[in-house]
PDB file of C-alpha atoms in Angstrom:
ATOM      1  CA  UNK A   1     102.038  69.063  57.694  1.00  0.00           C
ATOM      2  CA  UNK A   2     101.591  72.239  59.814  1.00  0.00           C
ATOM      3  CA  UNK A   3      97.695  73.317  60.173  1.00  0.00           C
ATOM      4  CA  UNK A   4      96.474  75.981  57.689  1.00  0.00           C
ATOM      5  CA  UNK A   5      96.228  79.420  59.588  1.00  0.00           C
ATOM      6  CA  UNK A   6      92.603  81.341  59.275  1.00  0.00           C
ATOM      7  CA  UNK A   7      93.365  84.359  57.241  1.00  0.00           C
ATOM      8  CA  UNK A   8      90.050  85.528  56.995  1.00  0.00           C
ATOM      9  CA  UNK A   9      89.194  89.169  57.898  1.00  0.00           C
ATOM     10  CA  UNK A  10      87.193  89.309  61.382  1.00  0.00           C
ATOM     11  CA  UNK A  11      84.960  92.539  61.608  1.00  0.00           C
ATOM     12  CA  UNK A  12      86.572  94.840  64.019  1.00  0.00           C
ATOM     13  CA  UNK A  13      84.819  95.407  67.225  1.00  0.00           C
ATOM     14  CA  UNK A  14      84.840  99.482  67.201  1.00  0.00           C
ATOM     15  CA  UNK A  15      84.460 101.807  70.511  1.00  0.00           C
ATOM     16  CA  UNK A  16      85.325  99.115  73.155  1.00  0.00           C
ATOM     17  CA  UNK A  17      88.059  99.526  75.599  1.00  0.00           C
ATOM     18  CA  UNK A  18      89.216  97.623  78.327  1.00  0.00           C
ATOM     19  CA  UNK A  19      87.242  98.798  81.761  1.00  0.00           C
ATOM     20  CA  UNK A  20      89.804 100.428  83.686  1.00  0.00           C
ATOM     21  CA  UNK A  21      88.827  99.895  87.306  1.00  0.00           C
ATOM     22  CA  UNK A  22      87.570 103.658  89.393  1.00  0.00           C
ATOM     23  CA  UNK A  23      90.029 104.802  91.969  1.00  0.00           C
ATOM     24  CA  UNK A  24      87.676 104.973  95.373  1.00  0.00           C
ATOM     25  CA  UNK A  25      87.729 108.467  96.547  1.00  0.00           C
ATOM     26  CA  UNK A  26      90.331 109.082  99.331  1.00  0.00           C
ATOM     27  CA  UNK A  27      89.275 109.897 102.812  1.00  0.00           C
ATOM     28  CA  UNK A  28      90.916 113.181 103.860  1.00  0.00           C
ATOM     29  CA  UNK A  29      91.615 113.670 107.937  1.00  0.00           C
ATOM     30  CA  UNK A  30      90.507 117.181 108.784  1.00  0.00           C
ATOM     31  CA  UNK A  31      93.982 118.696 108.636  1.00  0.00           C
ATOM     32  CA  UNK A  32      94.190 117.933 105.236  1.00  0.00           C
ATOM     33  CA  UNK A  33      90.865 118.914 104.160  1.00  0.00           C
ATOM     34  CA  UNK A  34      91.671 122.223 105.695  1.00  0.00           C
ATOM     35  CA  UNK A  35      95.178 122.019 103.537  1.00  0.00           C
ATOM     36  CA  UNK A  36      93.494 122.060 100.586  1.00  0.00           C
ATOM     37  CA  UNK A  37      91.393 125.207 101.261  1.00  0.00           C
ATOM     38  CA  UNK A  38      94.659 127.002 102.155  1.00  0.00           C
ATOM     39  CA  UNK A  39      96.986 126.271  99.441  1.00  0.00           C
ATOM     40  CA  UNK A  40      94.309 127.114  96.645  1.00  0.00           C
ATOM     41  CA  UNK A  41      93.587 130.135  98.459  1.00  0.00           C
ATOM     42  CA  UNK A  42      97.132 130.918  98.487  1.00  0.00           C
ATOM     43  CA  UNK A  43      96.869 130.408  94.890  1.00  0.00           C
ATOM     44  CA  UNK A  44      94.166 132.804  94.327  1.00  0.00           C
ATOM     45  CA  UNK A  45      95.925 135.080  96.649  1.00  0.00           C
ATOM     46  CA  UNK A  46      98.877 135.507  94.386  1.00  0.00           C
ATOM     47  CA  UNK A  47      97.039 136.591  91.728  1.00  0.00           C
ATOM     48  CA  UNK A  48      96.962 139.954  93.235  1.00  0.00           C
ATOM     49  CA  UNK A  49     100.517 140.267  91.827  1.00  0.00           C
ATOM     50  CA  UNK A  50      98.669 139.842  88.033  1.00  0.00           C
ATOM     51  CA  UNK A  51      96.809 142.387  88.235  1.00  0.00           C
ATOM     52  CA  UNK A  52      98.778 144.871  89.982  1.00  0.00           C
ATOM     53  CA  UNK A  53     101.034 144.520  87.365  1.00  0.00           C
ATOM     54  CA  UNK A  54      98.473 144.950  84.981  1.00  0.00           C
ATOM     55  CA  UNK A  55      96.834 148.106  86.824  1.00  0.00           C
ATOM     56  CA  UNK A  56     100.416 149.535  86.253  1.00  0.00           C
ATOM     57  CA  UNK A  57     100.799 148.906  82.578  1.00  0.00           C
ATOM     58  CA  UNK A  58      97.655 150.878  82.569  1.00  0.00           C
ATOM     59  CA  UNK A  59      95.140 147.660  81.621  1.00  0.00           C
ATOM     60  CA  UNK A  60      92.423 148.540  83.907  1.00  0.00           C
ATOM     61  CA  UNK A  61      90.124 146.405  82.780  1.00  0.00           C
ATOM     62  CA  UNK A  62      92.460 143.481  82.990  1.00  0.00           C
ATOM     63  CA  UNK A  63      93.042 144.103  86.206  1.00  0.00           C
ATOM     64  CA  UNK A  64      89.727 143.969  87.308  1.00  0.00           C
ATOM     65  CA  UNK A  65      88.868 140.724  85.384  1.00  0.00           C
ATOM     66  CA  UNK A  66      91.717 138.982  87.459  1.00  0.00           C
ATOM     67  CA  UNK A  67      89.908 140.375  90.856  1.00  0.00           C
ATOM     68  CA  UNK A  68      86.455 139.237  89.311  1.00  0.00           C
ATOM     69  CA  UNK A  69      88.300 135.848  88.880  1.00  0.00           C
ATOM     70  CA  UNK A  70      89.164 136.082  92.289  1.00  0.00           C
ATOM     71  CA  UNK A  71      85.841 136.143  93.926  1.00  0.00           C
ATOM     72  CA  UNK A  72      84.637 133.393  91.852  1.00  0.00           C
ATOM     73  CA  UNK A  73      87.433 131.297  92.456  1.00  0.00           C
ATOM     74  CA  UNK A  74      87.299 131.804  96.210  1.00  0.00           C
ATOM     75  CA  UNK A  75      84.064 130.832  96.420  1.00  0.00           C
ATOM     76  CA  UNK A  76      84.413 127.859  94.629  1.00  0.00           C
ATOM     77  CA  UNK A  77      86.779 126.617  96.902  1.00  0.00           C
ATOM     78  CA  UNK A  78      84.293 127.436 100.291  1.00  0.00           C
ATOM     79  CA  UNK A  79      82.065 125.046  98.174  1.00  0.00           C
ATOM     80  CA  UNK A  80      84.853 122.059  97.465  1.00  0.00           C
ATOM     81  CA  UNK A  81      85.325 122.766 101.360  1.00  0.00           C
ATOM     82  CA  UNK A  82      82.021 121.525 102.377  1.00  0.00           C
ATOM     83  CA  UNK A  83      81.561 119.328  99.802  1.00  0.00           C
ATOM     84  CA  UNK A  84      84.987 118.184 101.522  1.00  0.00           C
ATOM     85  CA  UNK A  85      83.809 118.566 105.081  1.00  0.00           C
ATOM     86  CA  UNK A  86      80.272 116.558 104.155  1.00  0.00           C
ATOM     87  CA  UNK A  87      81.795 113.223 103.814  1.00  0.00           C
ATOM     88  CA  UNK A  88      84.438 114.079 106.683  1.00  0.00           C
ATOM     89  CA  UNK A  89      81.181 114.509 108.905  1.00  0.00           C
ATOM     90  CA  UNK A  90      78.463 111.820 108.109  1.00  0.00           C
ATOM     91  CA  UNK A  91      81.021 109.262 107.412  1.00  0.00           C
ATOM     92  CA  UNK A  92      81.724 109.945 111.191  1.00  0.00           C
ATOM     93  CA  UNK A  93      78.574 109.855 112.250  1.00  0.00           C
ATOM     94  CA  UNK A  94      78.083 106.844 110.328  1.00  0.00           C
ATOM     95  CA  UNK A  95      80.784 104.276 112.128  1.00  0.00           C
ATOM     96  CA  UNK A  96      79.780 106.096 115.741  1.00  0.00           C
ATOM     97  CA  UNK A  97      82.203 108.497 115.583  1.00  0.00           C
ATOM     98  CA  UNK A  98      80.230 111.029 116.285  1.00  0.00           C
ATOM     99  CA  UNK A  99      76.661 111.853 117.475  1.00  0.00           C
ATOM    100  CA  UNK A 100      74.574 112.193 114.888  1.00  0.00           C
ATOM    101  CA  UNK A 101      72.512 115.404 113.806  1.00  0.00           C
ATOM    102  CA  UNK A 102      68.713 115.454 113.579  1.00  0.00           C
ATOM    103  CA  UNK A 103      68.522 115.582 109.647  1.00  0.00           C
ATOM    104  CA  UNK A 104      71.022 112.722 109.508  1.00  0.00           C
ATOM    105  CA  UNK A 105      67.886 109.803 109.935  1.00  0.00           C
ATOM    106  CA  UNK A 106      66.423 111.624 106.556  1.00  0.00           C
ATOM    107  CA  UNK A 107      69.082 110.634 104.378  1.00  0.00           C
ATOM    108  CA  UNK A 108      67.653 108.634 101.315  1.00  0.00           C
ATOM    109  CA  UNK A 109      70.270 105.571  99.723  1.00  0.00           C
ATOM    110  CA  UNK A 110      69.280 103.988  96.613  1.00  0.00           C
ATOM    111  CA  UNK A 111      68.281 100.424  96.985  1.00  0.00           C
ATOM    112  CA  UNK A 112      71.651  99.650  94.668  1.00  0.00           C
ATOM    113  CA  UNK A 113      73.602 101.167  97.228  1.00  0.00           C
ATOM    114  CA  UNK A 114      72.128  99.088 100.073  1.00  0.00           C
ATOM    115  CA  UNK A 115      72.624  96.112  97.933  1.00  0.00           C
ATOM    116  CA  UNK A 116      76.402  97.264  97.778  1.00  0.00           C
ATOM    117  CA  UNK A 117      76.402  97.425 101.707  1.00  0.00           C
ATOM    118  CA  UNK A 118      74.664  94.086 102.407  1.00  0.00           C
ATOM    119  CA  UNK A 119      77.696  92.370  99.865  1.00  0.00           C
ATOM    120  CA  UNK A 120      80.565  94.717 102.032  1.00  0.00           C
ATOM    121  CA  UNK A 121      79.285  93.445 105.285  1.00  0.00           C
ATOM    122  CA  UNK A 122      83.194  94.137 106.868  1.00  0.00           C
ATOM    123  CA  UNK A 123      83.630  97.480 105.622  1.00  0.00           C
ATOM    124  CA  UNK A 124      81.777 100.693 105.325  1.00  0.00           C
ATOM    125  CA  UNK A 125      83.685 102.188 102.439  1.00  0.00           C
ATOM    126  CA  UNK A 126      80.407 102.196 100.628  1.00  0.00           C
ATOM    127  CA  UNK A 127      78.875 104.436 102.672  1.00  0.00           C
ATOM    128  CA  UNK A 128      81.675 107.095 101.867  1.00  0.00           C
ATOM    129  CA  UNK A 129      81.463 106.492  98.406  1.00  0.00           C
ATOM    130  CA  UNK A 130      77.968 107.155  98.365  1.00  0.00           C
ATOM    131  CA  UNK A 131      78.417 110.516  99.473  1.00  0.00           C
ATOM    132  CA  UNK A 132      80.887 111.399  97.757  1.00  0.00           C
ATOM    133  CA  UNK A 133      78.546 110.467  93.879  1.00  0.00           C
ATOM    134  CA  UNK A 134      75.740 112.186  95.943  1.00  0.00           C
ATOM    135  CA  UNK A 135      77.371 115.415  97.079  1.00  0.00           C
ATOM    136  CA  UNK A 136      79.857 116.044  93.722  1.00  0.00           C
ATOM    137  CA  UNK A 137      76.734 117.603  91.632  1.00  0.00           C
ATOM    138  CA  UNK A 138      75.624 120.015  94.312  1.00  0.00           C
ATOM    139  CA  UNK A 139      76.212 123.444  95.499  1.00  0.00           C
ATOM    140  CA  UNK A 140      76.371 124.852  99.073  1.00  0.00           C
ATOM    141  CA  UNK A 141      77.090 128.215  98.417  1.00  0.00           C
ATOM    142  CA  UNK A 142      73.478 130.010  98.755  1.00  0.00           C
ATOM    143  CA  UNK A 143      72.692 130.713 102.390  1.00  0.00           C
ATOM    144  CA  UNK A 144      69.797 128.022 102.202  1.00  0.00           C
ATOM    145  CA  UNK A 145      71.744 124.971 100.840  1.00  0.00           C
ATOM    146  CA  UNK A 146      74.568 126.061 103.366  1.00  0.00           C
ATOM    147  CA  UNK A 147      72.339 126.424 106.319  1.00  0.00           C
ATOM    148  CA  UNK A 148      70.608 122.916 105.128  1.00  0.00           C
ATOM    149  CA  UNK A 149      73.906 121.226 104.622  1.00  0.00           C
ATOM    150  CA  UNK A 150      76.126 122.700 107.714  1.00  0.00           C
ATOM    151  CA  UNK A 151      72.844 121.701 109.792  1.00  0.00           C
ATOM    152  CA  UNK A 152      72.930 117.566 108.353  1.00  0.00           C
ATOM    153  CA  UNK A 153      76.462 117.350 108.934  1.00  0.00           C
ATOM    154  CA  UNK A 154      76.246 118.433 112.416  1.00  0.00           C
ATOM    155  CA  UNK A 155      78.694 121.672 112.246  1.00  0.00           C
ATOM    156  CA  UNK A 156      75.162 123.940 112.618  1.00  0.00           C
ATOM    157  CA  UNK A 157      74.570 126.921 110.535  1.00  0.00           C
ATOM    158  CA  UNK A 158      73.994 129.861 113.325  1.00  0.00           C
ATOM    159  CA  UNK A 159      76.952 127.839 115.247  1.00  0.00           C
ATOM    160  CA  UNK A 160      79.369 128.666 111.986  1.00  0.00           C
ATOM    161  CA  UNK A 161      77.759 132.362 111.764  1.00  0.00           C
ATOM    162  CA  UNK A 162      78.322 133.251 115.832  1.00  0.00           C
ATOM    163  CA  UNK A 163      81.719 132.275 115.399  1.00  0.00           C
ATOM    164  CA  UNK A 164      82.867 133.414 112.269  1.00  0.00           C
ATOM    165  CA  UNK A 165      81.092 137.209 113.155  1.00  0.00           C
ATOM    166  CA  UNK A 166      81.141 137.297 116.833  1.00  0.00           C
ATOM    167  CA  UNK A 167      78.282 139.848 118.797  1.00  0.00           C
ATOM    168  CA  UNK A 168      76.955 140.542 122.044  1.00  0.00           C
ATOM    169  CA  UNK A 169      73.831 138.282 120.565  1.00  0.00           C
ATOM    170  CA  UNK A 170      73.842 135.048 118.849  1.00  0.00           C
ATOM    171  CA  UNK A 171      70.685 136.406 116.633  1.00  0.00           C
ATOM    172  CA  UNK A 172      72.377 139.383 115.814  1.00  0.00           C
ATOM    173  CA  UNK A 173      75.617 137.574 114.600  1.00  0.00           C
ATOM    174  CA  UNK A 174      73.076 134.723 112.838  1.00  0.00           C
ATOM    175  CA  UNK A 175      71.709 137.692 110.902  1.00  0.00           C
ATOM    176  CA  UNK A 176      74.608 139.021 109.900  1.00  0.00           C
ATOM    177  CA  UNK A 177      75.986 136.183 109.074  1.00  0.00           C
ATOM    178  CA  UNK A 178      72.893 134.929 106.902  1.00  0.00           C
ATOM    179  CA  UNK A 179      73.601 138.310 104.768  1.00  0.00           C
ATOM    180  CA  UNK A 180      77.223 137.794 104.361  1.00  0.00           C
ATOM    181  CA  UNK A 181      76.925 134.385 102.895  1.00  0.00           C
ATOM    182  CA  UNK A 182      73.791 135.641 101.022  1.00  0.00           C
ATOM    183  CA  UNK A 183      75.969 139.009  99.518  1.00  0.00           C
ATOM    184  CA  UNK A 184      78.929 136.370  98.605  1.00  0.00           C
ATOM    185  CA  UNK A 185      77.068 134.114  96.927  1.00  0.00           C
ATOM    186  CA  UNK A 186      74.805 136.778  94.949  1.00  0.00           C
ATOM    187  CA  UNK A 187      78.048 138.771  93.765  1.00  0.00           C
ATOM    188  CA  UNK A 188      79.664 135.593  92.794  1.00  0.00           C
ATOM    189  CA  UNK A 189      76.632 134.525  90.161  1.00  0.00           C
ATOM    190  CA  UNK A 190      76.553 138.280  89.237  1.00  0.00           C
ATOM    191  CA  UNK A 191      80.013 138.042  88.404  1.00  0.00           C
ATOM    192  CA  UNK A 192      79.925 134.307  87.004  1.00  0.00           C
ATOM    193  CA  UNK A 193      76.790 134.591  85.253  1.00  0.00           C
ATOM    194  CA  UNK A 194      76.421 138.017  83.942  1.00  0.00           C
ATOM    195  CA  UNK A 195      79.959 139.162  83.405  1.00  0.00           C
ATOM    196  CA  UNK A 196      79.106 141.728  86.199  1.00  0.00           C
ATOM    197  CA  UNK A 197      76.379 143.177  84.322  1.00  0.00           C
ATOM    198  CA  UNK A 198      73.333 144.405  85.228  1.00  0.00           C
ATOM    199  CA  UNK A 199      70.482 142.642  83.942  1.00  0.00           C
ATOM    200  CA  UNK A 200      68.355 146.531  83.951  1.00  0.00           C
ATOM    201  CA  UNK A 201      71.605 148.693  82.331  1.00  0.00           C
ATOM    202  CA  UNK A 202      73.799 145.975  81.365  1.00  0.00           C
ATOM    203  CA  UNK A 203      76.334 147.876  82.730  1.00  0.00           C
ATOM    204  CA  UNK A 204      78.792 146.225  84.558  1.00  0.00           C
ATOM    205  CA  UNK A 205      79.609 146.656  88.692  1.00  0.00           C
ATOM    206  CA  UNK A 206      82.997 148.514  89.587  1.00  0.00           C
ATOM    207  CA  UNK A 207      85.337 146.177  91.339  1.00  0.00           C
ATOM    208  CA  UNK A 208      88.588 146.787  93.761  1.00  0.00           C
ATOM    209  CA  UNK A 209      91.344 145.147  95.221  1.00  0.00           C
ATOM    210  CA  UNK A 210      89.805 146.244  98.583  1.00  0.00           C
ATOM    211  CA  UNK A 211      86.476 144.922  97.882  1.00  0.00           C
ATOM    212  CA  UNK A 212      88.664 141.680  96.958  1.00  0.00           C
ATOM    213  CA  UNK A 213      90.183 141.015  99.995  1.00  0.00           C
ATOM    214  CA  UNK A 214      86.991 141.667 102.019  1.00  0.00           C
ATOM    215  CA  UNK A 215      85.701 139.200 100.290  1.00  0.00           C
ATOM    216  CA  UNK A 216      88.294 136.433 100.601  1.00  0.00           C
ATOM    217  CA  UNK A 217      88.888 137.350 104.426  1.00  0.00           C
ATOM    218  CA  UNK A 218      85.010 136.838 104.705  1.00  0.00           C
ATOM    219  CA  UNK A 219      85.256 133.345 102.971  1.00  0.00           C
ATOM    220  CA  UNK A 220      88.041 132.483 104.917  1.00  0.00           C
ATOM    221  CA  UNK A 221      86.601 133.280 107.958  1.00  0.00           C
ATOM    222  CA  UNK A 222      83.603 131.126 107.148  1.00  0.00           C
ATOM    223  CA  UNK A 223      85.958 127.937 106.389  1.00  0.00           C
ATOM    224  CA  UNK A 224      87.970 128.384 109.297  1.00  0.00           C
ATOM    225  CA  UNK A 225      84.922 128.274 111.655  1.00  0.00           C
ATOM    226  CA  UNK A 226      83.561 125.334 110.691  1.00  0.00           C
ATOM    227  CA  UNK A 227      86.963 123.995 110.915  1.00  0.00           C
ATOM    228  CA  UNK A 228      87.238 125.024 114.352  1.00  0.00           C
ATOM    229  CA  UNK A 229      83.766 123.468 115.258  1.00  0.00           C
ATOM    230  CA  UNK A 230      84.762 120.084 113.862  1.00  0.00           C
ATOM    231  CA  UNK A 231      87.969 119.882 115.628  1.00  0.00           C
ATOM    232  CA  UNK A 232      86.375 120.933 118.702  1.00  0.00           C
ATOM    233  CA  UNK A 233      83.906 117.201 117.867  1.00  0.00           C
ATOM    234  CA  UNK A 234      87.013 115.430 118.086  1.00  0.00           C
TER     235      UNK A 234
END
């Protein structure tokens, strides 16, 4: 005689799923990083089309939210860049690499991570997951987190700013510098923030395609110097 099956109802265990394990974050090499910046510039770039097509159609003011797009978009991708360019840096600095920078000592690790480290005794993969949890929720766009960050990773601020805007001083091209990245940053949350609108009139800033490209030849400028200083590092 076969044994009776249990047909009795079991309560159903609700919002459970299986754990899916996390993909570790993938460690870029410096061409790639640099990749990345290009083709999603390109990207932006061909946007231009949009709204030219637009500005003929006679939709003005859709052509000048695509351009406002524009800005924003390019300067989200300076800040991916370093975000990018962060973990490139430290990690190297971190297996001896490279020489590390004076702010590098002050980095603070939770005590879970160094637990984590002491169990991975053979590799050092921890250490670039770390940053990359601790850098994903900040911004390095504003002329003081840049200056900060650029300066712990070792690429140097006023380095970045005397080669991106070249001058017969290195304070006069700091200073200029320090106002471009401060102007690109300030129209960008202006633009992001405010729909272009003053906070006084509420009216909103006049935008062109020329202002546009300034404005992504500046950011692009800005990328491709600190690319140049970290290939330079070796």
């Amino acid at each position: 005689m076969s044994a009776k099956r249990d047909l009795s109802l079991i309560p159903r265990k609700e919002n459970q799923r299986d754990a899916q394990p996390i993909a570790p974050p993938v460690q870029f090499s410096l061409e790639e990083i640099k990749q990345h910046f290009v083709d999603s510039m390109q990207s932006i770039k061909e946007q231009y089309v949009v709204a030219d097509s637009l500005l003929v159609d006679g939709n003005e003011n859709g052509c000048k939210t695509i351009w406002r797009s524009q800005i924003v978009l390019a300067e989200g991708l300076l800040d991916f860049y370093i975000h990018e360019m962060s973990k490139f840096c430290l990690f190297r600095m971190f297996t001896g690499q490279w020489e590390k920078s004076e702010k590098y000592a002050s980095i603070k690790i939770p005590m879970a991570k160094v637990e984590e480290a002491m169990e991975a005794i053979e590799s050092k993969d921890w250490f670039f997951n770390y940053l990359n949890d601790r850098f994903s929720r900040d911004v390095f766009i504003s002329k003081e987190s840049m200056r900060d960050q650029l300066n712990l990773i070792g690429i140097g601020f006023s380095a970045v700013m005397v080669k991106a805007f070249p001058s017969d001083k290195e304070e006069t091209s700091n200073k200029y510098g320090s106002k471009v990245v401060a102007d690109l940053f300030e129209r960008r949350n202006v633009i992001a923030h405010q729909n272009d609108r003053s906070h006084a009139s509420a009216e909103q800033n006049d935008i062109s395609k020329e202002f546009v490209s300034d404005y992504i030849s500046k950011v692009e400028t800005i990328m491709s110097s600190i690319h140049s200083i970290a290939e330079d590092k070796g």
